[in-house]
Amino acid sequence: MGVRVVVVDDHRLLAEALASALKLRGHRVLAAAAPAAGAAELVISRAPEVCLLGTATPAEPGAFEPVVRIKRERPQIAVVVLGPVPSPRGIAAAFAAGASGYVRQDERIEGVERALAKARAGEPAIAPQLLQGAFAELLNPAAQPDDEGSRLLRLLTPREVEVLVRVAEGEDTRLIAAGMAIAPSTARTHVQRVLMKLGVGSRLEAAALAARTGLLDRAAPVRGVGQA
């Protein structure tokens, strides 16, 4: 039986992609939005069984204020947070605010579905490995916590960074090739290498991952240096 769900994320492209995927799998998506504000109001007004709430900064103060309000006014609505690789503080803050689960933004759609079903059933919806990773970090904190966007950026060459920026801007292979003065076949090869290094299966996923981790903000100066 499908879940009645509202998908809210700051990145409209990701919200709509998730909504489409869930609809195709038999779920009833009541709304998919990227509100600058008013996320809680939207969820409360639509009254879904589960809200899938995206956040790029789970450890930031106030990141889960919408969760607090939703649970205060509609405690029957389960909230599953969709975010980047979380820190222990991020996981703790999500559950302290009243969330029923936490799913990594690069999780497969099957994993998102499992989280929605568990949350609807009143069960905690978080992968065991996330909890294990959080406990391990709490017990053995890193001297300098890794930043996901910077880590991903280090995987790419300057040429691949430019390709990623162009992919995120919606350019197809032909436009990438023309803009970089390379052959279309070379452009396709660069795109495939970027997808492989980021561990994603499509250009849409690459763009969403880059936006969510802040990789695009870091990529802009790198691209500028490369073009100088």
Coordinates of N, CA, C and O in Angstrom, one line a residue, residues 45-206:
S45 N -0.7 21.7 6.2 CA -1.9 21.9 5.5 C -2.3 20.7 4.6 O -3.5 20.4 4.4
R46 N -1.3 20.0 4.1 CA -1.5 18.8 3.3 C -1.8 17.5 4.1 O -2.4 16.6 3.6
A47 N -1.3 17.5 5.3 CA -1.5 16.4 6.3 C -1.2 15.0 5.7 O -2.0 14.2 5.6
P48 N 0.1 14.8 5.3 CA 0.5 13.5 4.7 C 0.7 12.5 5.9 O 0.7 12.9 7.1
E49 N 0.9 11.3 5.5 CA 1.3 10.3 6.6 C 2.8 10.5 6.9 O 3.2 10.4 8.1
V50 N 3.6 10.8 5.9 CA 5.0 11.0 6.1 C 5.4 12.3 5.3 O 5.0 12.5 4.2
C51 N 6.3 13.0 5.9 CA 7.0 14.1 5.2 C 8.4 13.8 5.0 O 9.1 13.4 5.9
L52 N 8.9 13.9 3.7 CA 10.3 13.7 3.4 C 10.9 15.0 3.3 O 10.7 15.8 2.4
L53 N 11.7 15.4 4.3 CA 12.2 16.8 4.4 C 13.7 16.8 4.2 O 14.5 16.3 4.9
G54 N 14.1 17.5 3.1 CA 15.5 17.6 2.7 C 16.2 18.7 3.4 O 15.6 19.8 3.6
T55 N 17.4 18.5 3.8 CA 18.2 19.6 4.4 C 19.7 19.4 4.0 O 20.2 18.3 4.0
A56 N 20.4 20.5 3.6 CA 21.8 20.4 3.3 C 22.7 20.6 4.5 O 23.9 20.3 4.4
T57 N 22.1 21.1 5.6 CA 23.0 21.5 6.8 C 22.3 20.9 8.0 O 21.9 21.7 8.9
P58 N 22.4 19.6 8.2 CA 21.7 19.0 9.4 C 22.3 19.4 10.7 O 21.6 19.3 11.7
A59 N 23.6 19.8 10.7 CA 24.2 20.2 12.0 C 24.0 21.7 12.4 O 24.4 22.1 13.4
E60 N 23.4 22.5 11.5 CA 23.3 23.9 11.7 C 22.2 24.2 12.7 O 21.1 23.5 12.6
P61 N 22.3 25.2 13.5 CA 21.3 25.6 14.4 C 20.0 26.0 13.7 O 20.1 26.7 12.7
G62 N 18.9 25.5 14.1 CA 17.6 25.8 13.5 C 17.3 25.0 12.2 O 16.2 25.2 11.6
A63 N 18.1 24.1 11.8 CA 17.9 23.3 10.6 C 16.6 22.5 10.7 O 15.9 22.2 9.7
F64 N 16.2 22.1 11.9 CA 15.0 21.2 12.1 C 13.9 21.9 12.8 O 13.0 21.3 13.3
E65 N 13.8 23.2 12.7 CA 12.7 24.0 13.3 C 11.4 23.6 12.6 O 10.3 23.5 13.3
P66 N 11.4 23.3 11.3 CA 10.1 22.8 10.7 C 9.6 21.5 11.2 O 8.4 21.3 11.4
V67 N 10.6 20.6 11.6 CA 10.2 19.4 12.2 C 9.5 19.6 13.6 O 8.5 19.0 13.9
V68 N 10.1 20.5 14.3 CA 9.6 20.8 15.7 C 8.1 21.3 15.5 O 7.2 20.8 16.3
R69 N 7.9 22.2 14.6 CA 6.5 22.7 14.4 C 5.6 21.7 13.9 O 4.4 21.6 14.4
I70 N 6.0 20.9 12.9 CA 5.1 19.8 12.4 C 4.7 18.9 13.5 O 3.5 18.6 13.6
K71 N 5.6 18.5 14.3 CA 5.3 17.5 15.4 C 4.5 18.1 16.5 O 3.7 17.4 17.1
R72 N 4.6 19.4 16.7 CA 3.8 20.1 17.7 C 2.4 20.2 17.3 O 1.5 20.0 18.0
E73 N 2.2 20.6 16.0 CA 0.8 20.8 15.5 C 0.2 19.6 14.9 O -1.1 19.5 14.9
R74 N 0.9 18.7 14.3 CA 0.4 17.5 13.7 C 1.3 16.3 14.1 O 2.0 15.7 13.3
P75 N 1.2 15.9 15.4 CA 2.1 14.8 15.9 C 2.0 13.5 15.1 O 2.9 12.7 15.2
Q76 N 0.8 13.3 14.5 CA 0.6 12.0 13.7 C 1.4 12.0 12.4 O 1.6 10.9 11.8
I77 N 2.0 13.1 12.0 CA 2.8 13.1 10.7 C 4.2 12.7 11.1 O 4.9 13.3 11.9
A78 N 4.7 11.7 10.4 CA 6.0 11.2 10.6 C 6.9 12.0 9.7 O 6.6 12.3 8.5
V79 N 8.1 12.4 10.2 CA 9.1 13.2 9.3 C 10.3 12.4 9.2 O 10.9 11.9 10.1
V80 N 10.7 12.2 7.9 CA 12.0 11.5 7.6 C 12.9 12.6 7.0 O 12.5 13.2 6.0
V81 N 14.1 12.8 7.5 CA 15.0 13.8 7.1 C 15.9 13.1 5.9 O 16.3 12.0 6.1
L82 N 16.0 13.9 4.9 CA 16.9 13.5 3.7 C 18.0 14.4 3.7 O 17.9 15.6 3.5
G83 N 19.2 14.0 4.0 CA 20.4 14.9 4.1 C 21.7 14.3 3.6 O 21.7 13.1 3.2
P84 N 22.7 15.0 3.7 CA 24.1 14.6 3.3 C 24.6 13.6 4.4 O 23.9 13.3 5.4
V85 N 25.8 13.1 4.1 CA 26.5 12.2 5.1 C 26.4 12.9 6.5 O 27.0 14.0 6.6
P86 N 25.7 12.4 7.4 CA 25.5 13.1 8.7 C 26.6 13.0 9.7 O 27.4 12.0 9.7
S87 N 26.8 14.0 10.5 CA 27.6 14.0 11.7 C 26.8 13.5 12.8 O 25.5 13.5 12.7
P88 N 27.4 13.0 13.9 CA 26.6 12.6 15.1 C 25.6 13.8 15.5 O 24.5 13.5 15.9
R89 N 26.1 15.0 15.4 CA 25.3 16.1 15.8 C 24.1 16.2 15.0 O 23.0 16.6 15.4
G90 N 24.3 16.0 13.6 CA 23.1 16.1 12.7 C 22.1 15.0 13.0 O 20.9 15.3 13.0
I91 N 22.5 13.8 13.2 CA 21.6 12.7 13.6 C 20.8 13.0 14.9 O 19.6 12.9 15.0
A92 N 21.6 13.4 15.9 CA 21.0 13.7 17.2 C 20.0 14.9 17.1 O 18.9 14.8 17.7
A93 N 20.4 15.9 16.3 CA 19.5 17.1 16.2 C 18.2 16.7 15.5 O 17.1 17.2 15.9
A94 N 18.3 15.8 14.5 CA 17.1 15.4 13.8 C 16.1 14.7 14.7 O 14.9 15.0 14.7
F95 N 16.6 13.7 15.4 CA 15.7 12.9 16.3 C 15.3 13.7 17.5 O 14.1 13.6 18.0
A96 N 16.1 14.6 18.0 CA 15.7 15.5 19.1 C 14.5 16.4 18.7 O 13.7 16.7 19.5
A97 N 14.5 16.8 17.4 CA 13.4 17.7 17.0 C 12.1 16.9 16.7 O 11.1 17.5 16.6
G98 N 12.2 15.6 16.7 CA 11.0 14.8 16.5 C 11.0 14.0 15.3 O 9.9 13.3 14.9
A99 N 12.0 14.0 14.5 CA 12.1 13.2 13.3 C 12.0 11.7 13.6 O 12.5 11.2 14.6
S100 N 11.4 11.0 12.6 CA 11.3 9.5 12.8 C 12.4 8.8 12.1 O 12.6 7.6 12.3
G101 N 13.1 9.5 11.2 CA 14.2 8.8 10.5 C 15.1 9.8 9.8 O 14.9 11.0 9.7
Y102 N 16.3 9.2 9.3 CA 17.3 10.0 8.6 C 17.8 9.1 7.5 O 18.2 8.0 7.7
V103 N 17.7 9.6 6.2 CA 18.1 8.9 5.1 C 19.1 9.8 4.3 O 18.9 10.9 4.1
R104 N 20.3 9.1 3.9 CA 21.2 9.9 3.1 C 20.7 10.3 1.8 O 19.9 9.5 1.2
Q105 N 21.1 11.4 1.3 CA 20.5 11.9 0.0 C 21.0 11.1 -1.2 O 20.4 11.2 -2.2
D106 N 22.0 10.3 -1.0 CA 22.4 9.4 -2.1 C 21.9 8.0 -2.0 O 22.3 7.1 -2.7
E107 N 20.9 7.8 -1.1 CA 20.3 6.5 -0.9 C 19.5 6.1 -2.2 O 18.9 7.0 -2.8
R108 N 19.4 4.9 -2.5 CA 18.6 4.4 -3.6 C 17.1 4.6 -3.2 O 16.7 4.6 -2.1
I109 N 16.3 4.6 -4.3 CA 14.8 4.9 -4.0 C 14.2 3.8 -3.2 O 13.3 4.0 -2.4
E110 N 14.8 2.5 -3.3 CA 14.3 1.5 -2.4 C 14.5 1.7 -1.0 O 13.7 1.4 -0.1
G111 N 15.7 2.3 -0.7 CA 16.0 2.7 0.7 C 15.1 3.8 1.2 O 14.7 3.8 2.4
V112 N 14.8 4.8 0.4 CA 13.8 5.8 0.7 C 12.5 5.2 1.0 O 11.8 5.6 2.0
E113 N 12.0 4.3 0.2 CA 10.7 3.6 0.4 C 10.7 2.9 1.7 O 9.7 3.0 2.5
R114 N 11.7 2.2 2.1 CA 11.8 1.5 3.3 C 11.7 2.4 4.5 O 11.0 2.1 5.5
A115 N 12.4 3.5 4.4 CA 12.3 4.5 5.5 C 10.9 5.1 5.6 O 10.4 5.3 6.7
L116 N 10.2 5.4 4.5 CA 8.9 5.9 4.6 C 7.9 4.9 5.2 O 7.1 5.3 6.1
A117 N 8.1 3.6 4.8 CA 7.2 2.6 5.4 C 7.4 2.4 6.9 O 6.5 2.3 7.7
K118 N 8.7 2.4 7.3 CA 9.0 2.3 8.7 C 8.5 3.5 9.5 O 7.9 3.3 10.6
A119 N 8.6 4.7 9.0 CA 8.2 5.9 9.7 C 6.7 5.9 9.8 O 6.1 6.2 10.9
R120 N 6.0 5.5 8.8 CA 4.5 5.4 8.8 C 4.1 4.4 9.9 O 3.0 4.6 10.6
A121 N 4.8 3.3 10.1 CA 4.5 2.3 11.1 C 4.9 2.7 12.5 O 4.7 1.9 13.4
G122 N 5.5 3.8 12.6 CA 6.0 4.3 13.9 C 7.3 3.7 14.4 O 7.7 3.8 15.6
E123 N 8.1 3.2 13.4 CA 9.4 2.7 13.7 C 10.5 3.6 13.4 O 10.4 4.4 12.4
P124 N 11.6 3.6 14.1 CA 12.8 4.4 13.7 C 13.3 4.0 12.3 O 13.4 2.9 12.0
A125 N 13.5 5.0 11.5 CA 13.9 4.8 10.1 C 15.3 5.3 9.8 O 15.5 6.4 9.3
I126 N 16.3 4.5 10.2 CA 17.7 4.9 9.9 C 18.5 3.7 9.7 O 18.3 2.7 10.4
A127 N 19.4 3.7 8.7 CA 20.2 2.6 8.4 C 21.2 2.3 9.6 O 21.7 3.2 10.1
P128 N 21.3 1.0 9.9 CA 22.2 0.6 11.0 C 23.6 1.2 10.8 O 24.3 1.6 11.8
Q129 N 24.1 1.2 9.6 CA 25.5 1.7 9.3 C 25.6 3.2 9.7 O 26.7 3.6 10.0
L130 N 24.5 3.9 9.5 CA 24.6 5.3 9.9 C 24.8 5.5 11.4 O 25.6 6.3 11.9
L131 N 24.0 4.7 12.1 CA 24.2 4.7 13.6 C 25.5 4.3 14.0 O 26.2 4.9 14.9
Q132 N 26.0 3.2 13.4 CA 27.3 2.7 13.7 C 28.4 3.7 13.4 O 29.3 4.0 14.2
G133 N 28.3 4.4 12.3 CA 29.2 5.5 11.9 C 29.2 6.6 12.9 O 30.2 7.2 13.2
A134 N 28.0 7.0 13.3 CA 27.8 8.1 14.2 C 28.5 7.7 15.6 O 29.2 8.5 16.2
F135 N 28.2 6.5 16.1 CA 28.8 6.1 17.3 C 30.3 6.0 17.2 O 31.0 6.4 18.2
A136 N 30.8 5.5 16.1 CA 32.3 5.5 15.9 C 32.9 6.8 16.0 O 34.0 7.0 16.6
E137 N 32.2 7.8 15.3 CA 32.8 9.2 15.3 C 32.7 9.8 16.7 O 33.6 10.5 17.1
L138 N 31.6 9.5 17.4 CA 31.5 10.0 18.8 C 32.6 9.5 19.7 O 33.2 10.2 20.5
L139 N 32.9 8.2 19.5 CA 33.9 7.5 20.3 C 35.3 7.9 19.9 O 36.3 8.0 20.7
N140 N 35.5 8.1 18.6 CA 36.9 8.4 18.1 C 36.8 9.6 17.1 O 36.9 9.5 15.9
P141 N 36.5 10.8 17.7 CA 36.3 12.0 16.8 C 37.6 12.3 16.0 O 38.7 12.2 16.5
A142 N 37.3 12.7 14.8 CA 38.5 13.1 13.9 C 39.0 14.5 14.3 O 38.2 15.3 14.8
A143 N 40.3 14.7 14.2 CA 40.8 16.0 14.6 C 40.3 17.1 13.7 O 40.0 18.2 14.2
Q144 N 40.1 16.8 12.4 CA 39.5 17.7 11.5 C 38.5 17.0 10.7 O 38.8 16.3 9.7
P145 N 37.2 17.2 11.1 CA 36.1 16.5 10.4 C 36.1 16.8 8.9 O 36.3 17.9 8.5
D146 N 35.9 15.7 8.1 CA 35.9 15.9 6.7 C 34.7 16.6 6.2 O 33.6 16.5 6.7
D147 N 34.9 17.5 5.2 CA 33.8 18.2 4.6 C 33.5 17.4 3.3 O 34.3 17.3 2.4
E148 N 32.2 17.0 3.1 CA 31.9 16.2 2.0 C 32.1 16.9 0.6 O 32.6 16.3 -0.3
G149 N 31.7 18.1 0.6 CA 31.9 18.9 -0.7 C 33.3 19.0 -1.1 O 33.7 18.7 -2.2
S150 N 34.2 19.3 -0.1 CA 35.6 19.4 -0.4 C 36.2 18.0 -0.8 O 37.0 17.9 -1.7
R151 N 35.7 17.0 -0.1 CA 36.2 15.7 -0.4 C 35.9 15.2 -1.8 O 36.7 14.7 -2.5
L152 N 34.7 15.5 -2.2 CA 34.3 15.1 -3.6 C 35.0 16.0 -4.6 O 35.4 15.4 -5.7
L153 N 35.2 17.2 -4.3 CA 35.9 18.1 -5.2 C 37.3 17.6 -5.5 O 37.9 17.7 -6.6
R154 N 38.0 17.1 -4.4 CA 39.4 16.6 -4.6 C 39.4 15.4 -5.5 O 40.5 15.0 -6.0
L155 N 38.3 14.7 -5.7 CA 38.3 13.5 -6.6 C 38.4 13.9 -8.1 O 38.8 13.1 -8.9
L156 N 38.1 15.2 -8.4 CA 37.9 15.6 -9.8 C 39.1 16.4 -10.3 O 39.7 17.2 -9.5
T157 N 39.4 16.3 -11.5 CA 40.4 17.1 -12.2 C 39.8 18.5 -12.5 O 38.5 18.6 -12.5
P158 N 40.6 19.5 -12.7 CA 40.0 20.8 -13.1 C 39.0 20.7 -14.3 O 38.0 21.4 -14.4
R159 N 39.4 19.9 -15.3 CA 38.6 19.7 -16.5 C 37.3 19.1 -16.1 O 36.2 19.5 -16.6
E160 N 37.3 18.1 -15.2 CA 36.1 17.4 -14.7 C 35.2 18.3 -13.9 O 34.0 18.2 -13.9
V161 N 35.8 19.2 -13.2 CA 35.1 20.2 -12.4 C 34.3 21.1 -13.3 O 33.1 21.4 -13.1
E162 N 34.9 21.5 -14.4 CA 34.2 22.4 -15.4 C 33.0 21.6 -16.0 O 31.9 22.1 -16.2
V163 N 33.2 20.3 -16.3 CA 32.2 19.5 -16.9 C 31.0 19.4 -15.9 O 29.8 19.5 -16.2
L164 N 31.3 19.2 -14.6 CA 30.3 19.1 -13.6 C 29.5 20.3 -13.5 O 28.2 20.3 -13.4
V165 N 30.1 21.5 -13.5 CA 29.4 22.8 -13.4 C 28.5 22.9 -14.6 O 27.3 23.3 -14.5
R166 N 29.0 22.5 -15.8 CA 28.1 22.6 -17.0 C 27.0 21.7 -16.9 O 25.8 22.0 -17.3
V167 N 27.2 20.5 -16.4 CA 26.1 19.5 -16.2 C 25.0 20.1 -15.3 O 23.8 20.0 -15.5
A168 N 25.5 20.7 -14.2 CA 24.6 21.3 -13.2 C 23.8 22.4 -13.8 O 22.7 22.7 -13.4
E169 N 24.4 23.1 -14.8 CA 23.7 24.2 -15.4 C 22.8 23.8 -16.5 O 22.1 24.6 -17.2
G170 N 22.7 22.4 -16.7 CA 21.7 21.9 -17.7 C 22.2 21.7 -19.1 O 21.4 21.4 -20.0
E171 N 23.5 21.8 -19.3 CA 24.1 21.7 -20.6 C 24.1 20.2 -21.0 O 24.5 19.4 -20.2
D172 N 23.7 20.0 -22.3 CA 23.8 18.6 -22.8 C 25.2 18.4 -23.4 O 26.1 19.3 -23.3
T173 N 25.5 17.2 -23.9 CA 26.8 16.8 -24.4 C 27.3 17.8 -25.5 O 28.4 18.2 -25.5
R174 N 26.4 18.1 -26.4 CA 26.7 19.0 -27.5 C 27.2 20.4 -27.0 O 28.2 20.9 -27.4
L175 N 26.4 20.9 -26.0 CA 26.8 22.2 -25.5 C 28.1 22.2 -24.7 O 28.9 23.1 -24.7
I176 N 28.3 21.1 -23.9 CA 29.5 21.0 -23.2 C 30.7 20.9 -24.1 O 31.7 21.6 -23.9
A177 N 30.6 20.1 -25.2 CA 31.6 20.0 -26.1 C 32.0 21.4 -26.8 O 33.1 21.8 -26.9
A178 N 30.9 22.1 -27.2 CA 31.1 23.4 -27.8 C 31.7 24.4 -26.9 O 32.6 25.2 -27.2
G179 N 31.2 24.4 -25.6 CA 31.7 25.4 -24.7 C 33.2 25.1 -24.3 O 33.9 26.1 -23.9
M180 N 33.6 23.9 -24.3 CA 35.0 23.5 -23.9 C 35.9 23.3 -25.1 O 37.1 23.0 -24.9
A181 N 35.3 23.5 -26.3 CA 36.1 23.3 -27.5 C 36.7 21.9 -27.6 O 37.9 21.7 -27.9
I182 N 35.9 20.9 -27.3 CA 36.3 19.5 -27.4 C 35.3 18.7 -28.2 O 34.2 19.2 -28.5
A183 N 35.7 17.5 -28.6 CA 34.8 16.7 -29.4 C 33.7 16.1 -28.5 O 33.9 15.9 -27.3
P184 N 32.5 15.9 -29.1 CA 31.4 15.4 -28.3 C 31.7 14.0 -27.6 O 31.3 13.8 -26.5
S185 N 32.5 13.2 -28.3 CA 32.9 11.9 -27.7 C 33.8 12.2 -26.4 O 33.7 11.4 -25.4
T186 N 34.6 13.2 -26.5 CA 35.5 13.5 -25.3 C 34.6 14.1 -24.2 O 34.8 13.7 -23.0
A187 N 33.6 14.9 -24.6 CA 32.7 15.4 -23.5 C 32.0 14.3 -22.8 O 31.8 14.3 -21.6
R188 N 31.5 13.3 -23.6 CA 30.8 12.2 -23.0 C 31.7 11.4 -22.1 O 31.3 10.9 -21.0
T189 N 33.0 11.2 -22.5 CA 33.9 10.5 -21.6 C 34.1 11.3 -20.3 O 34.1 10.7 -19.2
H190 N 34.3 12.6 -20.4 CA 34.4 13.4 -19.2 C 33.2 13.2 -18.3 O 33.3 13.1 -17.0
V191 N 32.0 13.3 -18.8 CA 30.8 13.2 -18.1 C 30.7 11.8 -17.3 O 30.4 11.7 -16.1
Q192 N 31.1 10.7 -18.1 CA 31.0 9.4 -17.5 C 32.0 9.3 -16.3 O 31.8 8.7 -15.3
R193 N 33.2 9.9 -16.5 CA 34.2 9.9 -15.4 C 33.7 10.6 -14.2 O 33.9 10.2 -13.0
V194 N 33.1 11.8 -14.4 CA 32.5 12.5 -13.3 C 31.5 11.7 -12.5 O 31.5 11.6 -11.3
L195 N 30.6 11.1 -13.3 CA 29.5 10.3 -12.6 C 30.2 9.1 -11.8 O 29.7 8.8 -10.7
M196 N 31.2 8.5 -12.4 CA 31.8 7.4 -11.7 C 32.5 7.8 -10.5 O 32.4 7.2 -9.4
K197 N 33.2 8.9 -10.5 CA 34.0 9.4 -9.4 C 33.0 9.9 -8.2 O 33.3 9.7 -7.1
L198 N 31.9 10.4 -8.6 CA 30.9 10.9 -7.6 C 30.1 9.7 -7.1 O 29.3 9.9 -6.1
G199 N 30.1 8.6 -7.8 CA 29.3 7.4 -7.3 C 27.9 7.6 -7.6 O 27.0 7.1 -6.8
V200 N 27.5 8.2 -8.7 CA 26.1 8.4 -9.1 C 25.8 7.8 -10.4 O 26.7 7.5 -11.2
G201 N 24.5 7.6 -10.8 CA 24.2 6.9 -12.0 C 23.6 7.8 -13.1 O 23.4 7.4 -14.2
S202 N 23.4 9.1 -12.8 CA 22.9 10.0 -13.8 C 23.3 11.4 -13.6 O 23.9 11.8 -12.6
R203 N 23.1 12.2 -14.7 CA 23.5 13.7 -14.6 C 22.7 14.4 -13.5 O 23.1 15.3 -12.8
L204 N 21.4 14.0 -13.4 CA 20.5 14.6 -12.4 C 21.0 14.3 -11.0 O 21.0 15.2 -10.2
E205 N 21.4 13.1 -10.8 CA 21.9 12.8 -9.4 C 23.2 13.5 -9.2 O 23.5 14.0 -8.0
A206 N 24.1 13.7 -10.2 CA 25.3 14.4 -10.0 C 25.0 15.9 -9.7 O 25.7 16.5 -8.8

